[in-house]
mmCIF file of C-alpha atoms and ligand atoms in Angstrom:
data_model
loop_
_atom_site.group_PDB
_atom_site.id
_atom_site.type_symbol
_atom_site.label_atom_id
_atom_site.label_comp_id
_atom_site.label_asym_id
_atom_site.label_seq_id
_atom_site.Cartn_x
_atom_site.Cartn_y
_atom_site.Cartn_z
ATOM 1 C CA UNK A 1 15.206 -30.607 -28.951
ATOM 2 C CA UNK A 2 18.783 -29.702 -27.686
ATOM 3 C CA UNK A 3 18.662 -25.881 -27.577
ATOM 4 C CA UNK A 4 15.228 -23.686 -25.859
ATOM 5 C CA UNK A 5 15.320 -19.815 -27.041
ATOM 6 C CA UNK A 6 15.031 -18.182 -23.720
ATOM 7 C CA UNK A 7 11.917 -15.468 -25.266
ATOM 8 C CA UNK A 8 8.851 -14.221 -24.151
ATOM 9 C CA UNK A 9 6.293 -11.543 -25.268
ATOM 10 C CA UNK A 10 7.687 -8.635 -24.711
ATOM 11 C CA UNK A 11 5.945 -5.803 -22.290
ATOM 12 C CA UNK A 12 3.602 -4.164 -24.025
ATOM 13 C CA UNK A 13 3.207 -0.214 -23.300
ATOM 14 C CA UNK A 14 -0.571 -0.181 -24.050
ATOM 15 C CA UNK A 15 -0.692 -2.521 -20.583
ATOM 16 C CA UNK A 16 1.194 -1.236 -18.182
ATOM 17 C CA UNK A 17 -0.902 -2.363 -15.321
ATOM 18 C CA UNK A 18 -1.344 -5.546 -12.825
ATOM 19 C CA UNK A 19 -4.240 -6.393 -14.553
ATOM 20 C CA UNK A 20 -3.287 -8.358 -17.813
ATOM 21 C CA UNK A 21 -6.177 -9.714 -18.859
ATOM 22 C CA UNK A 22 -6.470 -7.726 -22.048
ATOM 23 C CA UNK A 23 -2.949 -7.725 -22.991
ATOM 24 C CA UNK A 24 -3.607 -11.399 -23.144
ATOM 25 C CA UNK A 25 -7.623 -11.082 -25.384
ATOM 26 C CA UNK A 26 -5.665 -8.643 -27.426
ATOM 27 C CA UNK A 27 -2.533 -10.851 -28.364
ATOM 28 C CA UNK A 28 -5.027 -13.365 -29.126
ATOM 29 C CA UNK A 29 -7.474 -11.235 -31.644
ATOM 30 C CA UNK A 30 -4.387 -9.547 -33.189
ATOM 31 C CA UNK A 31 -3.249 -13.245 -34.809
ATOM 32 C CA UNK A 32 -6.413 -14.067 -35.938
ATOM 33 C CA UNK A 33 -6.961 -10.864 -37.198
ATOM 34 C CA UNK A 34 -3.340 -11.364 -38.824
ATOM 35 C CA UNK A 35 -3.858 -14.867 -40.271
ATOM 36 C CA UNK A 36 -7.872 -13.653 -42.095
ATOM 37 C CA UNK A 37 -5.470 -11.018 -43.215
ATOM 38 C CA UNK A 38 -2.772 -12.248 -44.439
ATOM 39 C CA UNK A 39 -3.739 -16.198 -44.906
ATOM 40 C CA UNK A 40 -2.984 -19.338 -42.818
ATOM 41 C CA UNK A 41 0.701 -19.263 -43.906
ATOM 42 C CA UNK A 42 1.490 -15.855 -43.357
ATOM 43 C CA UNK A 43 5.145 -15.734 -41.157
ATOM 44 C CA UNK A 44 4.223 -12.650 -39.883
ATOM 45 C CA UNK A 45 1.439 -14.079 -37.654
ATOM 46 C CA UNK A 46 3.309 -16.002 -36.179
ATOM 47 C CA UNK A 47 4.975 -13.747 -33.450
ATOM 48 C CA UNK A 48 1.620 -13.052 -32.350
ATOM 49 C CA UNK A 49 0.595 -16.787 -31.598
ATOM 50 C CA UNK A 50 3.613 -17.079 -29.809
ATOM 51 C CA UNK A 51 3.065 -13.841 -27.702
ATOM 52 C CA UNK A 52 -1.185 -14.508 -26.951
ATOM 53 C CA UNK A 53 0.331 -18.275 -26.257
ATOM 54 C CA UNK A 54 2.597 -17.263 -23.451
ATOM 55 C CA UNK A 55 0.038 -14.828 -21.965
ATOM 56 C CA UNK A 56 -3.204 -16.519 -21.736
ATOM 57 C CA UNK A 57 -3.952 -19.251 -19.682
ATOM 58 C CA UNK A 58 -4.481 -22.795 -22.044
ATOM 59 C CA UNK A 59 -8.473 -23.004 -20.725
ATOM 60 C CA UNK A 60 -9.078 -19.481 -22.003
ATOM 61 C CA UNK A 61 -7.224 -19.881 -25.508
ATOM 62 C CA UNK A 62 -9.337 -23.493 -25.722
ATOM 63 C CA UNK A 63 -12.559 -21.474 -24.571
ATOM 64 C CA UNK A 64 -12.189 -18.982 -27.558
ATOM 65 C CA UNK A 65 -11.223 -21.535 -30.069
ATOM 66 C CA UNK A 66 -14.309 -23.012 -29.459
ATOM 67 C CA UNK A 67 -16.136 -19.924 -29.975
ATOM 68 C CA UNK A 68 -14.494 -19.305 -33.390
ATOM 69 C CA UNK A 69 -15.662 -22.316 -34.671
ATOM 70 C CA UNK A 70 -19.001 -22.057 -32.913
ATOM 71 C CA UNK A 71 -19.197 -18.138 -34.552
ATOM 72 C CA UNK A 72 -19.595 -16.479 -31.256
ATOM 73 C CA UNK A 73 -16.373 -14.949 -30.228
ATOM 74 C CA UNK A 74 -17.134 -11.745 -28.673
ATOM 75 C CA UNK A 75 -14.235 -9.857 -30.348
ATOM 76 C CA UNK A 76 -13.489 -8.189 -33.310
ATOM 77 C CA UNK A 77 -11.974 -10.462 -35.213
ATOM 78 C CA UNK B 1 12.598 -23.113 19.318
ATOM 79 C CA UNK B 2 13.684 -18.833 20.204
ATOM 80 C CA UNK B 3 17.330 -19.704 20.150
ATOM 81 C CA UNK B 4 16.439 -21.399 16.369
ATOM 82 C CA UNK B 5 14.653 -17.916 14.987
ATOM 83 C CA UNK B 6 17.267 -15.897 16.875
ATOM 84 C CA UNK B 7 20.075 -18.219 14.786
ATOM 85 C CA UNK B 8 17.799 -17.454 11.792
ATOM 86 C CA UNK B 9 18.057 -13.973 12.475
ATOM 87 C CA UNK B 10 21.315 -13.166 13.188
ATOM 88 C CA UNK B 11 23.802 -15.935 12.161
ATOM 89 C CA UNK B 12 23.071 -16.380 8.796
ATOM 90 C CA UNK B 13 24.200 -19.817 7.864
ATOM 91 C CA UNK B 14 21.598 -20.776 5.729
ATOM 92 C CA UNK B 15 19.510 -18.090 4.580
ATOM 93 C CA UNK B 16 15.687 -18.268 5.638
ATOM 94 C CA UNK B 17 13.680 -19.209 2.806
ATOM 95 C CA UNK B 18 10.921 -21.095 4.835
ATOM 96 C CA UNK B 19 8.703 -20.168 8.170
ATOM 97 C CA UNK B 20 9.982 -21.002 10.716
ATOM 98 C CA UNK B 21 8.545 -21.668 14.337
ATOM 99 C CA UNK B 22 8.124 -18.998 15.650
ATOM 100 C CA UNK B 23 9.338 -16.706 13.285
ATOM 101 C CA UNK B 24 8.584 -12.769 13.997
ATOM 102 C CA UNK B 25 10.242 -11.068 11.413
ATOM 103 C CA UNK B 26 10.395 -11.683 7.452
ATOM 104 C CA UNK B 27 11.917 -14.160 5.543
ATOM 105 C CA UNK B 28 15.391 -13.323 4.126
ATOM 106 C CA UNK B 29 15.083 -11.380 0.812
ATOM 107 C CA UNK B 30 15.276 -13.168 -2.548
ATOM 108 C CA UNK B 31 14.828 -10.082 -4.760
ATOM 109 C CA UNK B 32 15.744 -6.570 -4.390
ATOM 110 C CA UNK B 33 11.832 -5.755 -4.233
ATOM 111 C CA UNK B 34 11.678 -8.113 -1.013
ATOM 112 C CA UNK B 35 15.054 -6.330 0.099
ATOM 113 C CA UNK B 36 13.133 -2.934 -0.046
ATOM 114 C CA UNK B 37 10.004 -4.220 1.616
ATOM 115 C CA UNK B 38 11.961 -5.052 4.577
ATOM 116 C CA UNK B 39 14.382 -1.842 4.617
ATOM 117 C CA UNK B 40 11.228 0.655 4.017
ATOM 118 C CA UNK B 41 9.494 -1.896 7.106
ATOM 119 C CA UNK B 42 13.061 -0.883 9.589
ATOM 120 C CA UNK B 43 12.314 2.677 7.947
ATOM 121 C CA UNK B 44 9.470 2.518 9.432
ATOM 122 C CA UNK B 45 10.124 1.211 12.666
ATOM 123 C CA UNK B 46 12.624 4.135 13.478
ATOM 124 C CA UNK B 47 9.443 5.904 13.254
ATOM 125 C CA UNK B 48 7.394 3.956 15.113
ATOM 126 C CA UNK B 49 9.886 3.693 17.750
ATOM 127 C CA UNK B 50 10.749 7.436 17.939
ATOM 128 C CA UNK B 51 6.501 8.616 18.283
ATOM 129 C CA UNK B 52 5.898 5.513 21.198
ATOM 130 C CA UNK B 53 9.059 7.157 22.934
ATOM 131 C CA UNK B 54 7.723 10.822 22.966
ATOM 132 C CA UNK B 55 3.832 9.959 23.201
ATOM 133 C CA UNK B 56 4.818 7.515 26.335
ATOM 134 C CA UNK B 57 6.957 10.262 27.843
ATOM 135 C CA UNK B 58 4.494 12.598 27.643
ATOM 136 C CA UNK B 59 1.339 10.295 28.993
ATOM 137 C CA UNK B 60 3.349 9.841 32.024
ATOM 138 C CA UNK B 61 4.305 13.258 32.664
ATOM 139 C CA UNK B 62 0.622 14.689 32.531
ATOM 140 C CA UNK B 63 -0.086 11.421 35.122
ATOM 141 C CA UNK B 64 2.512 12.157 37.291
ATOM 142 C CA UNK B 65 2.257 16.237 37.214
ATOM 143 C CA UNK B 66 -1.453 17.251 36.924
ATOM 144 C CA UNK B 67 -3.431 15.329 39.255
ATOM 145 C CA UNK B 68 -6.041 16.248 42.501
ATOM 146 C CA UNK B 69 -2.091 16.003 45.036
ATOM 147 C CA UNK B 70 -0.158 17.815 43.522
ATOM 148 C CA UNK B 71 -2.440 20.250 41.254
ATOM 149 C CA UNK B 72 -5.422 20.506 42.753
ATOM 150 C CA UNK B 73 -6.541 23.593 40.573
ATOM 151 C CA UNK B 74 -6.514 23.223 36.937
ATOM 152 C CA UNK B 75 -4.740 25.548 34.725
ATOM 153 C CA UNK B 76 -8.108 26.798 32.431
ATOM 154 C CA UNK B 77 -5.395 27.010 28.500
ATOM 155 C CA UNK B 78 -7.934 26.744 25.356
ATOM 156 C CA UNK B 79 -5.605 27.851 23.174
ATOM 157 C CA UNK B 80 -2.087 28.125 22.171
ATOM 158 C CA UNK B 81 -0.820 29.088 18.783
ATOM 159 C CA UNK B 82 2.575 28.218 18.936
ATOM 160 C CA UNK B 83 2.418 24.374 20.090
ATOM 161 C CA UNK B 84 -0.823 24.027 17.706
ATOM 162 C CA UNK B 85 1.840 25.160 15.132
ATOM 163 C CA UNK B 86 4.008 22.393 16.251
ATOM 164 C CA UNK B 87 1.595 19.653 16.912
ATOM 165 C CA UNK B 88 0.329 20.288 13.299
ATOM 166 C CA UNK B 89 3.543 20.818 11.470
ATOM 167 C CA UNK B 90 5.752 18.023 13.207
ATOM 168 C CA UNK B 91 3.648 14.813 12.160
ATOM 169 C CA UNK B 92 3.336 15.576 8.995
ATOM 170 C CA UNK B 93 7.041 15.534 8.026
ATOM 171 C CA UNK B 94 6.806 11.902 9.889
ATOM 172 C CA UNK B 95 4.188 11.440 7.463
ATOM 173 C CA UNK B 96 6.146 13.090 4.669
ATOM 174 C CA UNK B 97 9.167 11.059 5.639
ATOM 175 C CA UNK B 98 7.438 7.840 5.884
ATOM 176 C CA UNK B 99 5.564 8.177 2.433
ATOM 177 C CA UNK B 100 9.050 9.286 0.610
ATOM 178 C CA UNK B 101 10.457 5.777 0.772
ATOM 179 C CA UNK B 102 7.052 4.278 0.736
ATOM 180 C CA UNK B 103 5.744 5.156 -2.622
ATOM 181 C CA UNK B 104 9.153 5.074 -3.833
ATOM 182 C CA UNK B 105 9.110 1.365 -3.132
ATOM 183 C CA UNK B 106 5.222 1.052 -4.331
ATOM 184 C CA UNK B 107 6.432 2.404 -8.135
ATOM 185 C CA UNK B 108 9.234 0.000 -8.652
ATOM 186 C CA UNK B 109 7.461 -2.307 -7.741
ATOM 187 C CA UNK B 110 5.355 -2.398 -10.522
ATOM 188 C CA UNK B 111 7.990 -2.446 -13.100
ATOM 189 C CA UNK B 112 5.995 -3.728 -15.693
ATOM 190 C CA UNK B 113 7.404 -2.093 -18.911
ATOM 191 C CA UNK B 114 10.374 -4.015 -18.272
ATOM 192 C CA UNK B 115 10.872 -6.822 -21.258
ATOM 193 C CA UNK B 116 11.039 -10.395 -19.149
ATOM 194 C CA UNK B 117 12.617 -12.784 -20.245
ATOM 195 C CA UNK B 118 9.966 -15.808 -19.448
ATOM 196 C CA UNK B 119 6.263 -16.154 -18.918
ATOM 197 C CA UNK B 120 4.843 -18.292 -16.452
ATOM 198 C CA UNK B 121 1.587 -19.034 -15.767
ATOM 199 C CA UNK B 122 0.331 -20.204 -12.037
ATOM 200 C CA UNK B 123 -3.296 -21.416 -12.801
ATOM 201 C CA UNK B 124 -4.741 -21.468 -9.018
ATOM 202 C CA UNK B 125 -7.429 -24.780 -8.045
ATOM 203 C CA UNK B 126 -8.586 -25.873 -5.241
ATOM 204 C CA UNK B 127 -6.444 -27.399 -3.902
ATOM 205 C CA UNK B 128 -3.570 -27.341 -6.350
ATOM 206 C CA UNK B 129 -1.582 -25.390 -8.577
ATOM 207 C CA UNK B 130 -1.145 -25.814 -12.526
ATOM 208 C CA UNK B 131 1.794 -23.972 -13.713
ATOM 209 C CA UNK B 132 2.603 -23.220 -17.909
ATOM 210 C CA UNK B 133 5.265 -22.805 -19.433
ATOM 211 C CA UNK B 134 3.922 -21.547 -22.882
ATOM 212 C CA UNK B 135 7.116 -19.862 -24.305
ATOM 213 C CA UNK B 136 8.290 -22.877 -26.069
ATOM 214 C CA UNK B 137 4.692 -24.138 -27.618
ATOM 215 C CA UNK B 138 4.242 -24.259 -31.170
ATOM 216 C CA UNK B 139 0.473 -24.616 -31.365
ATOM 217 C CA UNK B 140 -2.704 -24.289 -28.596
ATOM 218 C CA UNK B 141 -1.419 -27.798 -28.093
ATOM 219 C CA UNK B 142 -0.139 -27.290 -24.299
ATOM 220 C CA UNK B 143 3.765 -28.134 -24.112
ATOM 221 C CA UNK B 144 5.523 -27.984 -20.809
ATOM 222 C CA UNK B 145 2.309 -27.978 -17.898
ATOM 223 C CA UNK B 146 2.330 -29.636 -14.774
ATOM 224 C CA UNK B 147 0.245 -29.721 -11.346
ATOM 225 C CA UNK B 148 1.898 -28.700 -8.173
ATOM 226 C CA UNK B 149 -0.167 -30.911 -5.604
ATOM 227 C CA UNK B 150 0.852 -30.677 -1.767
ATOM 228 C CA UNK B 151 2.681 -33.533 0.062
ATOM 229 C CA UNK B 152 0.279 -35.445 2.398
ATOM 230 C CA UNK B 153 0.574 -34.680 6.099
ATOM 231 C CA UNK B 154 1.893 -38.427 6.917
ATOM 232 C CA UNK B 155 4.121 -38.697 3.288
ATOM 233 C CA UNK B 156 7.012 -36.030 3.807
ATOM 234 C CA UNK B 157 10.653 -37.475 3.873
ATOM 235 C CA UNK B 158 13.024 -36.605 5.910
ATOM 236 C CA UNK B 159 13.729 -32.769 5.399
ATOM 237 C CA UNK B 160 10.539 -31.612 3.741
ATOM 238 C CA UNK B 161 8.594 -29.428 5.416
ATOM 239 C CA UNK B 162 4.966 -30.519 6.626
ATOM 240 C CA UNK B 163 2.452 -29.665 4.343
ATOM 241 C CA UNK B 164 4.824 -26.443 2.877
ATOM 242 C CA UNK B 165 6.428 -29.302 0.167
ATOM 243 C CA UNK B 166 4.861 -29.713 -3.033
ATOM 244 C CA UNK B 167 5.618 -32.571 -5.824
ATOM 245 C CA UNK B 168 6.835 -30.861 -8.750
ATOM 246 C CA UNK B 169 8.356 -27.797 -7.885
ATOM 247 C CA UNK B 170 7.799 -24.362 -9.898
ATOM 248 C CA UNK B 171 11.673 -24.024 -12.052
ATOM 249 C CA UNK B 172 13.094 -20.619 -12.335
ATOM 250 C CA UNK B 173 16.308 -19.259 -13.826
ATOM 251 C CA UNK B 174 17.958 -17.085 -10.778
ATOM 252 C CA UNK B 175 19.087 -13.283 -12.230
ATOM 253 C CA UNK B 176 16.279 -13.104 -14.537
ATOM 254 C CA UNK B 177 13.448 -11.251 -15.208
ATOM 255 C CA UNK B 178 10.199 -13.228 -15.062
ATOM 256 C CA UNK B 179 6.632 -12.507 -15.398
ATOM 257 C CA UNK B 180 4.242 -14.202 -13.594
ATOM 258 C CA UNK B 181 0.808 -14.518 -14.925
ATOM 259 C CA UNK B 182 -1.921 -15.415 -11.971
ATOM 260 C CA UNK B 183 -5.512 -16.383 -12.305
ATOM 261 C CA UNK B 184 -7.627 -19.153 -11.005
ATOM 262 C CA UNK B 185 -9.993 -21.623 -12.525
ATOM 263 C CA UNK B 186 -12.633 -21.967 -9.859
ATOM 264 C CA UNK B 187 -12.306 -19.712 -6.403
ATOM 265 C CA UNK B 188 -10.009 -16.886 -5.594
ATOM 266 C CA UNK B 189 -6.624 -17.958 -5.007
ATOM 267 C CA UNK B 190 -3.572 -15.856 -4.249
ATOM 268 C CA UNK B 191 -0.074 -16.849 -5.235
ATOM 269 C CA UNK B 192 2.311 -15.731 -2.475
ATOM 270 C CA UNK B 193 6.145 -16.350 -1.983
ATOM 271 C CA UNK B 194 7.374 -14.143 0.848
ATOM 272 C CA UNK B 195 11.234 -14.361 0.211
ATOM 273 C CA UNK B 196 10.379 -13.064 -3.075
ATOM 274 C CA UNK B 197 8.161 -10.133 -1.937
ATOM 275 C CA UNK B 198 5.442 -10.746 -4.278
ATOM 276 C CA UNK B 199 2.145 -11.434 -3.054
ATOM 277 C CA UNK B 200 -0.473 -11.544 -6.505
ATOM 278 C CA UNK B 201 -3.968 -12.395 -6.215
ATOM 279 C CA UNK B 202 -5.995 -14.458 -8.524
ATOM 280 C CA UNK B 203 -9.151 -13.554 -9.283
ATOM 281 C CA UNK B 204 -11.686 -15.356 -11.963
ATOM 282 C CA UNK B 205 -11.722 -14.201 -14.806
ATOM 283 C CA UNK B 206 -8.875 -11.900 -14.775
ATOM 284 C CA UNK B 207 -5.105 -12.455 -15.473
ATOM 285 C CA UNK B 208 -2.628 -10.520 -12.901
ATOM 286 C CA UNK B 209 0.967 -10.029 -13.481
ATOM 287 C CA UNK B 210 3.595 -9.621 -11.178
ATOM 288 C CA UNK B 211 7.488 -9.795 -11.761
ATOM 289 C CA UNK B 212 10.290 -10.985 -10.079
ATOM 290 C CA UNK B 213 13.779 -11.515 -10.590
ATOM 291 C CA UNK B 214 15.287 -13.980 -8.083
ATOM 292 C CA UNK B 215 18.765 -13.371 -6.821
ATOM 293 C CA UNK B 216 20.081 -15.955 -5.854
ATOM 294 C CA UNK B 217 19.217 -19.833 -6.027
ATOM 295 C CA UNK B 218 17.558 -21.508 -3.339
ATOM 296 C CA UNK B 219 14.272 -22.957 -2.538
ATOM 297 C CA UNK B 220 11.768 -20.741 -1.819
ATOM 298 C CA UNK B 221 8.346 -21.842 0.201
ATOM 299 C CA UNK B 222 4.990 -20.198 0.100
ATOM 300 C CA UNK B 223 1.524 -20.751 0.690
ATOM 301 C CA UNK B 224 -1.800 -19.684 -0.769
ATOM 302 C CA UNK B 225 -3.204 -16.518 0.780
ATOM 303 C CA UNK B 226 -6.410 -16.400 -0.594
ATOM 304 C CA UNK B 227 -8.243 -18.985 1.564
ATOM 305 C CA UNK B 228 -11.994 -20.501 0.300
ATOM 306 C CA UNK B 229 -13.217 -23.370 1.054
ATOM 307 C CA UNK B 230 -11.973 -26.487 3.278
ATOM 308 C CA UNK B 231 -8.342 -27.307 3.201
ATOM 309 C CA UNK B 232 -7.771 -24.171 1.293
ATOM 310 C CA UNK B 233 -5.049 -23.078 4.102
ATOM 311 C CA UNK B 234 -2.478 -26.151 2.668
ATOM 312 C CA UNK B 235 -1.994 -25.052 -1.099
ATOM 313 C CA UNK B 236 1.710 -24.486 -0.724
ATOM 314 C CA UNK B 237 3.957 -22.764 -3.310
ATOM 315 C CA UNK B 238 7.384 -23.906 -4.159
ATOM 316 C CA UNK B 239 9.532 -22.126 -6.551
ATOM 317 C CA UNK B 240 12.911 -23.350 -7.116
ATOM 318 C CA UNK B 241 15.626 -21.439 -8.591
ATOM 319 C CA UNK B 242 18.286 -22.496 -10.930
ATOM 320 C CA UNK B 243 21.197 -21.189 -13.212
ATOM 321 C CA UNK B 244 20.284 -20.373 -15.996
ATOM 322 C CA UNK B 245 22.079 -23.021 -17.358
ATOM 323 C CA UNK B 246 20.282 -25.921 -15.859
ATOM 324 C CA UNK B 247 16.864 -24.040 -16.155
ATOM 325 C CA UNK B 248 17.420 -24.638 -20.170
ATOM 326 C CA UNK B 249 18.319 -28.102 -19.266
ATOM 327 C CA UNK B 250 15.455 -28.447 -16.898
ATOM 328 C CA UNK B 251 12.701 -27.636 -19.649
ATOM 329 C CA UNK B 252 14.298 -29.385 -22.802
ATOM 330 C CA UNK B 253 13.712 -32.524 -20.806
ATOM 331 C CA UNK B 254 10.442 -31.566 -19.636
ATOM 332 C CA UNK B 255 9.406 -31.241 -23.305
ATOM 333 C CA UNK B 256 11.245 -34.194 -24.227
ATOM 334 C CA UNK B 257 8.951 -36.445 -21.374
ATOM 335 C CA UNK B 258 5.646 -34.394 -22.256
ATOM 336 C CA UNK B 259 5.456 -34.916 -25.740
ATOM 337 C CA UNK B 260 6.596 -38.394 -25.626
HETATM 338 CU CU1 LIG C 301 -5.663 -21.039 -3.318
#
């Protein structure tokens, strides 16, 4: 790896607030609403990974995962 | 241990990005929201400064004037338009001038529809701090994380403060926007850097954000300020910031030693 891309999600004007907790559940629904749309390869989806990535903390994303595959993921998916 | 603040205070050779013993005022600003803090706090002061003057004056001239001596029959006034007029009118343009600048500072504060340019996650635990850098992952496979544990009490070397040092220090690029994602994973933690100005609490559950754009480089030393349980007081923070430059440099070898 020689060169980073200095790039985050960008602010999002549905959250302007301190509290970013949804910003974060809604980056995260939007991909995997993204990839059952548009299929596992899709290129599009992938923006959204990287923005629910960089906003939630790791033990929530690994909470939800689990929840996927356990079919009880409390959002609309 | 005076003559060390005062030389903190006044002759600037290094700029104060620690407490210090005995340390009254703030820590020197790091970002312009820190530099407003403490010009809105002198704002205030002028204030402050102006009312103990006048109230003070006036305390002492009722003492000294109207007492059994020299007044032994009290004047009987219930009423007086004019200096109810005053008395009414003149605090509130204190008030007036002391909210101008105050929620001036308040709104910029929370500049969060500005794009930053990285994410980083502190993760509060007792008694530790994980931070993420997630920008650079390329699956829910974690990339760049570390722990932030405090130096023991009898462990610091020569130069590190007492229980303020940490082991791996939080890297930031200086002159750029960041956003800093707080929450905990067990009690309420709050992630605190005062040269920076920012103060964010974490709360379970719940993400914060709060952004800051450091300056200048330098060190910069805080401690938790949400305090539960034992030994909760000693969760320091300590951000570090970089170039740019060598902040790039600082994470391609991070990932380089965490994925190996
Ligand atoms: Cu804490």
């Amino acid at each position: 790896m020689a060169e980073i891309e200095i790039k985050t999600a960008p602010a999002d004007f549905r959250f302007p607030t301190t509290n970013q907790t949804r910003h974060c559940f809604t980056r995260y629904v939007e991909f995997h609403r993204c990839v059952s749309a548009k299929g596992d390869e899709a290129a599009e989806c992938d923006k959204f990974a990287k923005y629910y990535r960089s906003l939630c903390p790791a033990e929530w994303v690994d909470k939800w995962n689990e929840q996927r595959e356990n079919g009880t993921f409390a959002g609309p998916l | 241990m005076i003559l060390r603040s005062l030389e903190c205070r006044f002759l600037t050779i290094a700029l104060c990005d620690a407490a210090e013993p005995w340390q009254l005022g703030s820590q020197d600003a790091a970002t312009p929201m820190m530099q407003g803090i403490i010009d809105l706090h002198h704002d205030i002061f002028f204030f402050l400064i102006l009312i103990l003057v006048f109230v003070s004056r006036m305390l002492v001239r009722a003492l000294w004037h109207f007492n059994e001596q020299t007044n032994p029959i009290p004047q009987r006034i219930v009423h007086g338009t004019t200096i109810e007029i005053i008395r009414t009118i003149f605090p509130s343009v204190i008030l007036l001038f002391i909210a101008i600048p105050s929620f001036a500072l308040l709104y910029s504060m929370d500049g969060v529809l500005v794009d930053p340019a990285i994410t980083i996650k502190a993760i509060g635990h007792q008694w530790y701090r994980t931070y993420e850098y997630s920008d650079y992952n390329s699956s829910d496979e974690q990339s760049l994380t570390f722990d932030s544990y405090t130096i023991p009490e009898d462990d610091p070397e020569l130069g590190q403060s007492r229980l303020l040092e940490v082991d791996n220090r939080v890297v930031v690029p200086a002159k750029t926007h960041l956003r800093m994602i707080v929450t905990p994973a067990d009690v309420p933690h709050s992630w605190a850097v005062p040269s920076s100005g920012v103060k964010c609490d974490a709360v379970p559950g719940r993400s914060n954000l709060t952004s800051i754009s450091v300056q200048r480089e330098g060190v910069y030393y805080g401690q938790c300020s949400e305090i539960r349980g034992t030994n909760h007081a000693f969760t320091p923070i300590v951000v570090e910031a970089v170039t740019l430059k060598d902040y790039a440099d600082w994470v391609s070898n991070q990932l380089i030693l965490q994925t190996n």
